[in-house]
Structure formats: structure tokens, C-alpha cells
Amino acid sequence: MAEPLHVLLAGGGTAGHVNPLLAVADEVRRRHPHARLTVLGTAEGLEADLVPAHGLDLRVLPRVPLPRRPSVDLLRLPGRLRDAVAAAEAAIDEGVDVVVGFGGYVSTPAYLAARRRGVPVVIHEQNARPGLANRLGARWAHAVAVTFPGTRLPGAVVTGLPLRAPVARLVEERRTDAAGRRALAARELGLDAERVTLLVTGGSLGALRINTAVAAAAADLLATGAQVLHLAGRGKADAVREAVAGVPGAERYQVREYLTEMEHALALADLVIGRAGAGTVCELAALGLPAVYVPLPIGNGEQRLNAGPVVAAGGGLLVDDASLDADWLRTHVRVLLEGPRRRGDPAPDGRGGGGCRGGR
């Protein structure tokens, strides 16, 4: 009797890597119920919590950041990489049939270990501009999937971004009963289903610029009658709460560090302010939600490219991180909150642009 399929999934650090990994894991389970799934991740990233909670076996590898310029980290790279590759090889030696990588710190050692062991590699690149790990692994990968047209990787095939199962379900729920799903989300979050809702999020780690600017404009945003759900990020919620304390309407300004059931926030939101990671752009586009995208000002500029097609299609506004402040929000966002009662109706086919698709 043939051994069941064993898939090693590599990726982590942020939700942008972890969420598509989990979506692919769900689809592999659906197609191959007896498959064995193992995940390579770090002890510090979001995967340390989400992967075990998803019922998956997590193997921890040391973080191996690839320095973009000369630094002390460059001197430490050979030793770190050697240890990480050895750990990845140990996981592969348990009978892995294929390595599926999503970029991030653990993907480089996973790709190198797979090459040494002669195990095929499949890569998914979430962003419009690929990161260093996937640019390296794509050189010998058996298949390369990308989210956005124009992503430059050898042999790239545009597949879109696998959506997390709860978000894929929400797309359908909004199509069939948007009002009912909105009411359920409001109850779960302790908010008002009848009020226009602004969702503010900087991802799992938060975004200091977004937090500071929105909190400073809170009085003007709340004066529209809207309510705000502000997901400030790990360790950043108290500063936002202090900034909005005493502002007229502050009882309509809810602050949380993070929301595991993000689908509730998306079901209730009429407008979103956030970064432009591939996951954020694709989920909002699939749900037909308008957004103010504030690309991360560091990295290789991929977030601006991610949001470009959606913004060009009229699905949102794009503002540089350095330009986002309370005055900009008063000028550009207040008028949106004062507009039509509901701005979050799904697109006619339940999908947006940008190469974003569900997990199946």
C-alpha cells in the first residue's frame, strides 16, 4: 500500500505568508484527506500561534534574514543558514514528497534543503514584486505560482492568491445575505450594525503611522456618526486607547490588538484603512470593499505595486506613509464616511480585481 502524500509547507513571519499557507493546507486536506502536512516556521512569527491552532504540525527553524546590504547580519548568515538548512533537511528526511514555499525567513533553507535532497519545490509568491527567498528558489522550482500578472519569476503562472477559508465563505455569504452576515458580525464584535463602520488595521504587527494618524483624527471621523474598529497590532493598543480617550463619540471607537476572526471585521466594514500587503489587497478586492491603502515604506516597494491595479480600477485610494496624517484623513476620509449609508456592498460577481482568487 502506497504511503500517504507528505507535504512540507514553508513560510511564516506575518499573516501575508501564513494565511495563504493555511489556505493551501486546507485544500490539500480536502483533496487528499490522508495526506500528512508539516509546516516549517519560526518561533517568533504569527505561525507559532496560527499553525498549531489549525491542527498542523509546526517545526521551528531559526530565522535566517537575508541582508539587503552589508551589515553584521551578513557575517552571521553562513552559520545561521547552515543550521536552518540542516533542520529543514531533518524534516524532509521524514518522507516528504514535495516542498511548497511561500517566501519569508524559513523558505530559503527549505528550498536549499529540498534541492540537496532531490525533492521537488513549488513556490507561491504573494506580492507583485517577489522577495529574495522566492527569487532564489524559483531558479530550480518545479512550479512557480504568482498572485499578480507581471510578477517576474522564471516559469511563473498567474494563479491568484488562495483566500483563507473564512474569507472565501464570507464572499459567498455577502452575496447571498449581506445584511444578515453584517448583523452577526456586529453582535460578535459588540458594535452597531446600522452605523457606517471604518476598519483600521496595520496587520498582525500593527502600523505606527496609521495608528497615530487615525487616532489624531478620531474626533473628526467620529463626528460623521460612524464607528471605528481599530486593530492596532501587538503591543500597540494602549497607546491608541490613550489617544482617543475623552474624544467626543469615543464610545464608538473600539480598539483591539488583533482579531483572530478577521472575517467579522470584514463583514461589518464599509471602509478600510490599512497596508497594502497582498493578502489585504486580495481579500478586500474579493469582497468589493473600498480602502485607503498605505504601502509599507520599507522593503522593495512591493506593497505599492500590489495595490496599483485595484486603485486604478477605482477600488481605493493610495497614500504614501509619509503623507498620512490627521489633516489628510480629515480631507479624504471624512467625506467617504459621510457618503452613502452603506459603501461595502459586494461586487456583482463577489470578486474584485488584482488577481485574487479563492482557495479552490
GROMACS .gro file of C-alpha atoms in nm:
model
  360
    1MET     CA    1   0.000   0.000   0.000
    2ALA     CA    2   0.140   0.340  -0.103
    3GLU     CA    3   0.241   0.581   0.167
    4PRO     CA    4   0.012   0.887   0.200
    5LEU     CA    5   0.127   1.212   0.045
    6HIS     CA    6   0.356   1.414   0.272
    7VAL     CA    7   0.369   1.787   0.203
    8LEU     CA    8   0.613   2.023   0.373
    9LEU     CA    9   0.487   2.384   0.373
   10ALA     CA   10   0.740   2.661   0.440
   11GLY     CA   11   0.651   3.018   0.526
   12GLY     CA   12   0.585   3.249   0.813
   13GLY     CA   13   0.662   3.571   0.991
   14THR     CA   14   0.347   3.764   0.905
   15ALA     CA   15  -0.012   3.695   0.806
   16GLY     CA   16   0.084   3.766   0.445
   17HIS     CA   17   0.283   3.443   0.437
   18VAL     CA   18   0.085   3.238   0.688
   19ASN     CA   19  -0.268   3.286   0.555
   20PRO     CA   20  -0.207   3.155   0.201
   21LEU     CA   21  -0.009   2.869   0.353
   22LEU     CA   22  -0.309   2.771   0.566
   23ALA     CA   23  -0.542   2.808   0.267
   24VAL     CA   24  -0.327   2.568   0.063
   25ALA     CA   25  -0.309   2.328   0.357
   26ASP     CA   26  -0.690   2.324   0.373
   27GLU     CA   27  -0.714   2.250   0.002
   28VAL     CA   28  -0.458   1.968   0.022
   29ARG     CA   29  -0.659   1.819   0.309
   30ARG     CA   30  -0.976   1.843   0.102
   31ARG     CA   31  -0.824   1.670  -0.199
   32HIS     CA   32  -0.606   1.425  -0.005
   33PRO     CA   33  -0.776   1.351   0.329
   34HIS     CA   34  -0.499   1.114   0.439
   35ALA     CA   35  -0.210   1.343   0.347
   36ARG     CA   36   0.046   1.433   0.609
   37LEU     CA   37   0.112   1.806   0.640
   38THR     CA   38   0.414   1.958   0.814
   39VAL     CA   39   0.488   2.330   0.839
   40LEU     CA   40   0.827   2.495   0.873
   41GLY     CA   41   0.810   2.825   1.060
   42THR     CA   42   0.973   3.038   1.325
   43ALA     CA   43   0.912   3.064   1.697
   44GLU     CA   44   0.861   3.441   1.674
   45GLY     CA   45   0.622   3.473   1.380
   46LEU     CA   46   0.246   3.460   1.367
   47GLU     CA   47   0.266   3.096   1.259
   48ALA     CA   48   0.378   2.998   1.609
   49ASP     CA   49   0.016   3.051   1.718
   50LEU     CA   50  -0.188   3.003   1.400
   51VAL     CA   51  -0.035   2.682   1.267
   52PRO     CA   52  -0.090   2.467   1.581
   53ALA     CA   53  -0.436   2.623   1.620
   54HIS     CA   54  -0.507   2.500   1.267
   55GLY     CA   55  -0.423   2.145   1.368
   56LEU     CA   56  -0.093   2.134   1.181
   57ASP     CA   57   0.248   2.011   1.292
   58LEU     CA   58   0.490   2.306   1.322
   59ARG     CA   59   0.865   2.251   1.300
   60VAL     CA   60   1.058   2.554   1.419
   61LEU     CA   61   1.358   2.679   1.223
   62PRO     CA   62   1.589   2.963   1.325
   63ARG     CA   63   1.519   3.291   1.146
   64VAL     CA   64   1.752   3.349   0.852
   65PRO     CA   65   1.706   3.708   0.731
   66LEU     CA   66   1.883   3.775   0.403
   67PRO     CA   67   2.055   4.116   0.445
   68ARG     CA   68   1.991   4.360   0.159
   69ARG     CA   69   2.313   4.549   0.233
   70PRO     CA   70   2.642   4.489   0.421
   71SER     CA   71   2.586   4.452   0.795
   72VAL     CA   72   2.670   4.238   1.096
   73ASP     CA   73   2.386   4.007   0.993
   74LEU     CA   74   2.575   3.933   0.673
   75LEU     CA   75   2.866   3.795   0.874
   76ARG     CA   76   2.632   3.575   1.074
   77LEU     CA   77   2.446   3.449   0.769
   78PRO     CA   78   2.657   3.138   0.684
   79GLY     CA   79   2.625   2.985   1.030
   80ARG     CA   80   2.256   3.064   1.063
   81LEU     CA   81   2.181   2.933   0.717
   82ARG     CA   82   2.377   2.612   0.776
   83ASP     CA   83   2.182   2.537   1.094
   84ALA     CA   84   1.848   2.617   0.933
   85VAL     CA   85   1.917   2.404   0.625
   86ALA     CA   86   2.014   2.112   0.850
   87ALA     CA   87   1.686   2.146   1.040
   88ALA     CA   88   1.490   2.160   0.714
   89GLU     CA   89   1.673   1.852   0.586
   90ALA     CA   90   1.575   1.665   0.902
   91ALA     CA   91   1.210   1.742   0.833
   92ILE     CA   92   1.241   1.643   0.466
   93ASP     CA   93   1.405   1.314   0.563
   94GLU     CA   94   1.079   1.206   0.729
   95GLY     CA   95   0.947   1.114   0.386
   96VAL     CA   96   0.844   1.449   0.238
   97ASP     CA   97   0.722   1.427  -0.122
   98VAL     CA   98   0.712   1.798  -0.207
   99VAL     CA   99   0.809   2.130  -0.050
  100VAL     CA  100   0.567   2.419  -0.101
  101GLY     CA  101   0.717   2.757  -0.010
  102PHE     CA  102   0.555   3.097   0.040
  103GLY     CA  103   0.861   3.312   0.100
  104GLY     CA  104   0.982   3.455   0.427
  105TYR     CA  105   1.267   3.367   0.659
  106VAL     CA  106   1.226   2.989   0.658
  107SER     CA  107   1.174   2.941   0.286
  108THR     CA  108   1.537   2.987   0.178
  109PRO     CA  109   1.667   2.700   0.395
  110ALA     CA  110   1.366   2.489   0.290
  111TYR     CA  111   1.442   2.543  -0.079
  112LEU     CA  112   1.812   2.469  -0.033
  113ALA     CA  113   1.740   2.155   0.170
  114ALA     CA  114   1.491   2.031  -0.091
  115ARG     CA  115   1.745   2.083  -0.367
  116ARG     CA  116   2.005   1.882  -0.176
  117ARG     CA  117   1.759   1.600  -0.115
  118GLY     CA  118   1.619   1.599  -0.469
  119VAL     CA  119   1.266   1.682  -0.352
  120PRO     CA  120   1.051   1.894  -0.588
  121VAL     CA  121   0.975   2.252  -0.490
  122VAL     CA  122   0.659   2.452  -0.559
  123ILE     CA  123   0.663   2.825  -0.491
  124HIS     CA  124   0.383   3.074  -0.436
  125GLU     CA  125   0.471   3.443  -0.449
  126GLN     CA  126   0.210   3.666  -0.292
  127ASN     CA  127   0.344   4.008  -0.387
  128ALA     CA  128   0.371   4.185  -0.720
  129ARG     CA  129   0.746   4.219  -0.667
  130PRO     CA  130   0.899   3.893  -0.540
  131GLY     CA  131   1.115   3.868  -0.231
  132LEU     CA  132   1.470   3.736  -0.212
  133ALA     CA  133   1.378   3.386  -0.093
  134ASN     CA  134   1.138   3.316  -0.378
  135ARG     CA  135   1.368   3.472  -0.635
  136LEU     CA  136   1.633   3.223  -0.525
  137GLY     CA  137   1.405   2.919  -0.506
  138ALA     CA  138   1.238   2.988  -0.840
  139ARG     CA  139   1.567   2.909  -1.014
  140TRP     CA  140   1.514   2.536  -0.963
  141ALA     CA  141   1.147   2.512  -0.863
  142HIS     CA  142   0.924   2.263  -1.044
  143ALA     CA  143   0.636   2.512  -1.045
  144VAL     CA  144   0.601   2.882  -0.962
  145ALA     CA  145   0.261   3.040  -0.890
  146VAL     CA  146   0.211   3.416  -0.862
  147THR     CA  147  -0.074   3.639  -0.749
  148PHE     CA  148  -0.034   3.933  -0.986
  149PRO     CA  149   0.028   3.947  -1.362
  150GLY     CA  150   0.371   4.084  -1.439
  151THR     CA  151   0.549   3.930  -1.139
  152ARG     CA  152   0.893   3.844  -1.272
  153LEU     CA  153   0.990   3.491  -1.177
  154PRO     CA  154   1.107   3.212  -1.405
  155GLY     CA  155   0.817   2.999  -1.528
  156ALA     CA  156   0.559   3.199  -1.333
  157VAL     CA  157   0.192   3.108  -1.376
  158VAL     CA  158  -0.076   3.350  -1.254
  159THR     CA  159  -0.298   3.160  -1.011
  160GLY     CA  160  -0.410   3.442  -0.782
  161LEU     CA  161  -0.387   3.430  -0.404
  162PRO     CA  162  -0.552   3.143  -0.217
  163LEU     CA  163  -0.801   3.305   0.017
  164ARG     CA  164  -0.840   3.183   0.373
  165ALA     CA  165  -1.145   2.959   0.408
  166PRO     CA  166  -1.336   3.204   0.635
  167VAL     CA  167  -1.287   3.486   0.385
  168ALA     CA  168  -1.383   3.267   0.089
  169ARG     CA  169  -1.702   3.177   0.278
  170LEU     CA  170  -1.764   3.544   0.354
  171VAL     CA  171  -1.755   3.627  -0.017
  172GLU     CA  172  -2.046   3.388  -0.069
  173GLU     CA  173  -2.229   3.500   0.246
  174ARG     CA  174  -2.215   3.863   0.139
  175ARG     CA  175  -2.356   3.765  -0.197
  176THR     CA  176  -2.649   3.573  -0.050
  177ASP     CA  177  -2.727   3.760   0.274
  178ALA     CA  178  -2.503   4.062   0.328
  179ALA     CA  179  -2.735   4.223   0.585
  180GLY     CA  180  -2.766   3.908   0.793
  181ARG     CA  181  -2.392   3.847   0.789
  182ARG     CA  182  -2.331   4.210   0.886
  183ALA     CA  183  -2.571   4.183   1.179
  184LEU     CA  184  -2.398   3.866   1.301
  185ALA     CA  185  -2.059   4.036   1.282
  186ALA     CA  186  -2.186   4.337   1.475
  187ARG     CA  187  -2.315   4.112   1.754
  188GLU     CA  188  -1.987   3.924   1.775
  189LEU     CA  189  -1.786   4.246   1.793
  190GLY     CA  190  -2.021   4.442   2.017
  191LEU     CA  191  -2.076   4.711   1.753
  192ASP     CA  192  -2.379   4.864   1.579
  193ALA     CA  193  -2.482   4.703   1.250
  194GLU     CA  194  -2.668   5.020   1.148
  195ARG     CA  195  -2.370   5.255   1.168
  196VAL     CA  196  -2.118   5.315   0.892
  197THR     CA  197  -1.805   5.130   1.006
  198LEU     CA  198  -1.443   5.225   0.950
  199LEU     CA  199  -1.198   4.935   0.992
  200VAL     CA  200  -0.839   5.036   1.066
  201THR     CA  201  -0.568   4.771   1.055
  202GLY     CA  202  -0.194   4.757   1.019
  203GLY     CA  203  -0.180   4.379   1.013
  204SER     CA  204  -0.078   4.150   1.295
  205LEU     CA  205   0.213   4.373   1.400
  206GLY     CA  206   0.028   4.699   1.353
  207ALA     CA  207   0.142   5.017   1.177
  208LEU     CA  208   0.255   5.308   1.395
  209ARG     CA  209   0.194   5.573   1.128
  210ILE     CA  210  -0.163   5.454   1.068
  211ASN     CA  211  -0.233   5.424   1.440
  212THR     CA  212  -0.106   5.774   1.514
  213ALA     CA  213  -0.278   5.946   1.222
  214VAL     CA  214  -0.619   5.785   1.271
  215ALA     CA  215  -0.617   5.841   1.646
  216ALA     CA  216  -0.530   6.208   1.592
  217ALA     CA  217  -0.825   6.245   1.353
  218ALA     CA  218  -1.065   6.048   1.573
  219ALA     CA  219  -1.285   6.344   1.669
  220ASP     CA  220  -1.349   6.436   1.305
  221LEU     CA  221  -1.408   6.077   1.194
  222LEU     CA  222  -1.650   6.010   1.479
  223ALA     CA  223  -1.830   6.338   1.413
  224THR     CA  224  -1.968   6.179   1.094
  225GLY     CA  225  -2.166   5.938   1.312
  226ALA     CA  226  -1.950   5.645   1.205
  227GLN     CA  227  -1.799   5.387   1.438
  228VAL     CA  228  -1.438   5.274   1.426
  229LEU     CA  229  -1.289   4.929   1.476
  230HIS     CA  230  -0.916   4.986   1.517
  231LEU     CA  231  -0.688   4.681   1.520
  232ALA     CA  232  -0.371   4.844   1.645
  233GLY     CA  233  -0.132   4.548   1.644
  234ARG     CA  234   0.055   4.355   1.906
  235GLY     CA  235   0.156   4.581   2.198
  236LYS     CA  236   0.020   4.897   2.033
  237ALA     CA  237  -0.343   4.911   2.151
  238ASP     CA  238  -0.291   5.101   2.478
  239ALA     CA  239  -0.131   5.399   2.302
  240VAL     CA  240  -0.431   5.429   2.070
  241ARG     CA  241  -0.678   5.397   2.359
  242GLU     CA  242  -0.500   5.676   2.545
  243ALA     CA  243  -0.500   5.899   2.237
  244VAL     CA  244  -0.877   5.870   2.180
  245ALA     CA  245  -0.984   5.877   2.546
  246GLY     CA  246  -1.218   6.167   2.609
  247VAL     CA  247  -1.278   6.238   2.238
  248PRO     CA  248  -1.650   6.307   2.169
  249GLY     CA  249  -1.801   5.980   2.049
  250ALA     CA  250  -1.515   5.771   2.188
  251GLU     CA  251  -1.768   5.506   2.294
  252ARG     CA  252  -1.796   5.429   1.920
  253TYR     CA  253  -1.420   5.380   1.884
  254GLN     CA  254  -1.325   5.020   1.963
  255VAL     CA  255  -0.956   4.935   1.993
  256ARG     CA  256  -0.811   4.584   1.985
  257GLU     CA  257  -0.462   4.449   1.934
  258TYR     CA  258  -0.564   4.182   1.688
  259LEU     CA  259  -0.872   3.993   1.578
  260THR     CA  260  -0.838   3.622   1.506
  261GLU     CA  261  -1.184   3.610   1.345
  262MET     CA  262  -1.098   3.882   1.095
  263GLU     CA  263  -1.394   3.779   0.882
  264HIS     CA  264  -1.625   3.952   1.133
  265ALA     CA  265  -1.443   4.283   1.086
  266LEU     CA  266  -1.458   4.246   0.709
  267ALA     CA  267  -1.828   4.160   0.718
  268LEU     CA  268  -1.906   4.480   0.909
  269ALA     CA  269  -1.663   4.721   0.741
  270ASP     CA  270  -1.777   4.989   0.496
  271LEU     CA  271  -1.432   5.139   0.451
  272VAL     CA  272  -1.085   5.008   0.540
  273ILE     CA  273  -0.759   5.188   0.614
  274GLY     CA  274  -0.457   4.959   0.605
  275ARG     CA  275  -0.133   4.848   0.450
  276ALA     CA  276  -0.117   4.701   0.102
  277GLY     CA  277   0.013   4.351   0.163
  278ALA     CA  278  -0.103   4.103  -0.098
  279GLY     CA  279  -0.341   3.934   0.145
  280THR     CA  280  -0.507   4.260   0.244
  281VAL     CA  281  -0.544   4.380  -0.116
  282CYS     CA  282  -0.681   4.048  -0.238
  283GLU     CA  283  -0.927   3.997   0.044
  284LEU     CA  284  -1.068   4.349   0.013
  285ALA     CA  285  -1.088   4.320  -0.365
  286ALA     CA  286  -1.263   3.985  -0.345
  287LEU     CA  287  -1.517   4.133  -0.103
  288GLY     CA  288  -1.562   4.454  -0.301
  289LEU     CA  289  -1.459   4.670  -0.004
  290PRO     CA  290  -1.321   5.019  -0.072
  291ALA     CA  291  -0.996   5.100   0.104
  292VAL     CA  292  -0.731   5.357   0.174
  293TYR     CA  293  -0.403   5.177   0.109
  294VAL     CA  294  -0.091   5.297   0.291
  295PRO     CA  295   0.201   5.094   0.149
  296LEU     CA  296   0.477   4.995   0.387
  297PRO     CA  297   0.761   5.242   0.323
  298ILE     CA  298   1.037   4.982   0.366
  299GLY     CA  299   1.118   4.670   0.167
  300ASN     CA  300   1.134   4.656  -0.210
  301GLY     CA  301   0.824   4.861  -0.287
  302GLU     CA  302   0.601   4.560  -0.346
  303GLN     CA  303   0.304   4.696  -0.149
  304ARG     CA  304   0.256   4.995  -0.379
  305LEU     CA  305   0.262   4.756  -0.676
  306ASN     CA  306   0.014   4.523  -0.503
  307ALA     CA  307  -0.245   4.797  -0.465
  308GLY     CA  308  -0.187   4.956  -0.805
  309PRO     CA  309  -0.437   4.754  -1.014
  310VAL     CA  310  -0.719   4.787  -0.758
  311VAL     CA  311  -0.665   5.162  -0.716
  312ALA     CA  312  -0.651   5.208  -1.094
  313ALA     CA  313  -0.986   5.027  -1.117
  314GLY     CA  314  -1.143   5.268  -0.868
  315GLY     CA  315  -1.138   5.031  -0.572
  316GLY     CA  316  -0.944   5.251  -0.335
  317LEU     CA  317  -0.709   5.540  -0.263
  318LEU     CA  318  -0.332   5.520  -0.232
  319VAL     CA  319  -0.138   5.745   0.007
  320ASP     CA  320   0.230   5.742   0.093
  321ASP     CA  321   0.314   5.654   0.451
  322ALA     CA  322   0.490   5.989   0.496
  323SER     CA  323   0.183   6.180   0.372
  324LEU     CA  324  -0.068   6.012   0.602
  325ASP     CA  325  -0.163   6.239   0.889
  326ALA     CA  326  -0.474   6.371   1.059
  327ASP     CA  327  -0.518   6.651   0.804
  328TRP     CA  328  -0.509   6.405   0.513
  329LEU     CA  329  -0.770   6.188   0.682
  330ARG     CA  330  -0.994   6.485   0.753
  331THR     CA  331  -0.977   6.586   0.387
  332HIS     CA  332  -1.009   6.247   0.219
  333VAL     CA  333  -1.173   6.002   0.460
  334ARG     CA  334  -1.433   6.211   0.638
  335VAL     CA  335  -1.619   6.271   0.312
  336LEU     CA  336  -1.628   5.896   0.246
  337LEU     CA  337  -1.781   5.825   0.586
  338GLU     CA  338  -2.040   6.097   0.529
  339GLY     CA  339  -2.135   5.948   0.192
  340PRO     CA  340  -2.388   5.672   0.112
  341ARG     CA  341  -2.517   5.478   0.410
  342ARG     CA  342  -2.358   5.152   0.301
  343ARG     CA  343  -2.037   5.150   0.099
  344GLY     CA  344  -1.948   4.784   0.149
  345ASP     CA  345  -2.186   4.605  -0.088
  346PRO     CA  346  -2.008   4.322  -0.268
  347ALA     CA  347  -1.910   4.348  -0.632
  348PRO     CA  348  -2.170   4.193  -0.865
  349ASP     CA  349  -1.974   3.870  -0.900
  350GLY     CA  350  -1.840   3.880  -0.544
  351ARG     CA  351  -1.485   3.936  -0.660
  352GLY     CA  352  -1.256   4.229  -0.717
  353GLY     CA  353  -0.950   4.276  -0.932
  354GLY     CA  354  -0.581   4.221  -0.879
  355GLY     CA  355  -0.552   3.850  -0.950
  356CYS     CA  356  -0.712   3.739  -0.622
  357ARG     CA  357  -0.899   3.410  -0.606
  358GLY     CA  358  -1.038   3.166  -0.356
  359GLY     CA  359  -0.859   2.861  -0.230
  360ARG     CA  360  -1.022   2.616  -0.471
   0.00000   0.00000   0.00000
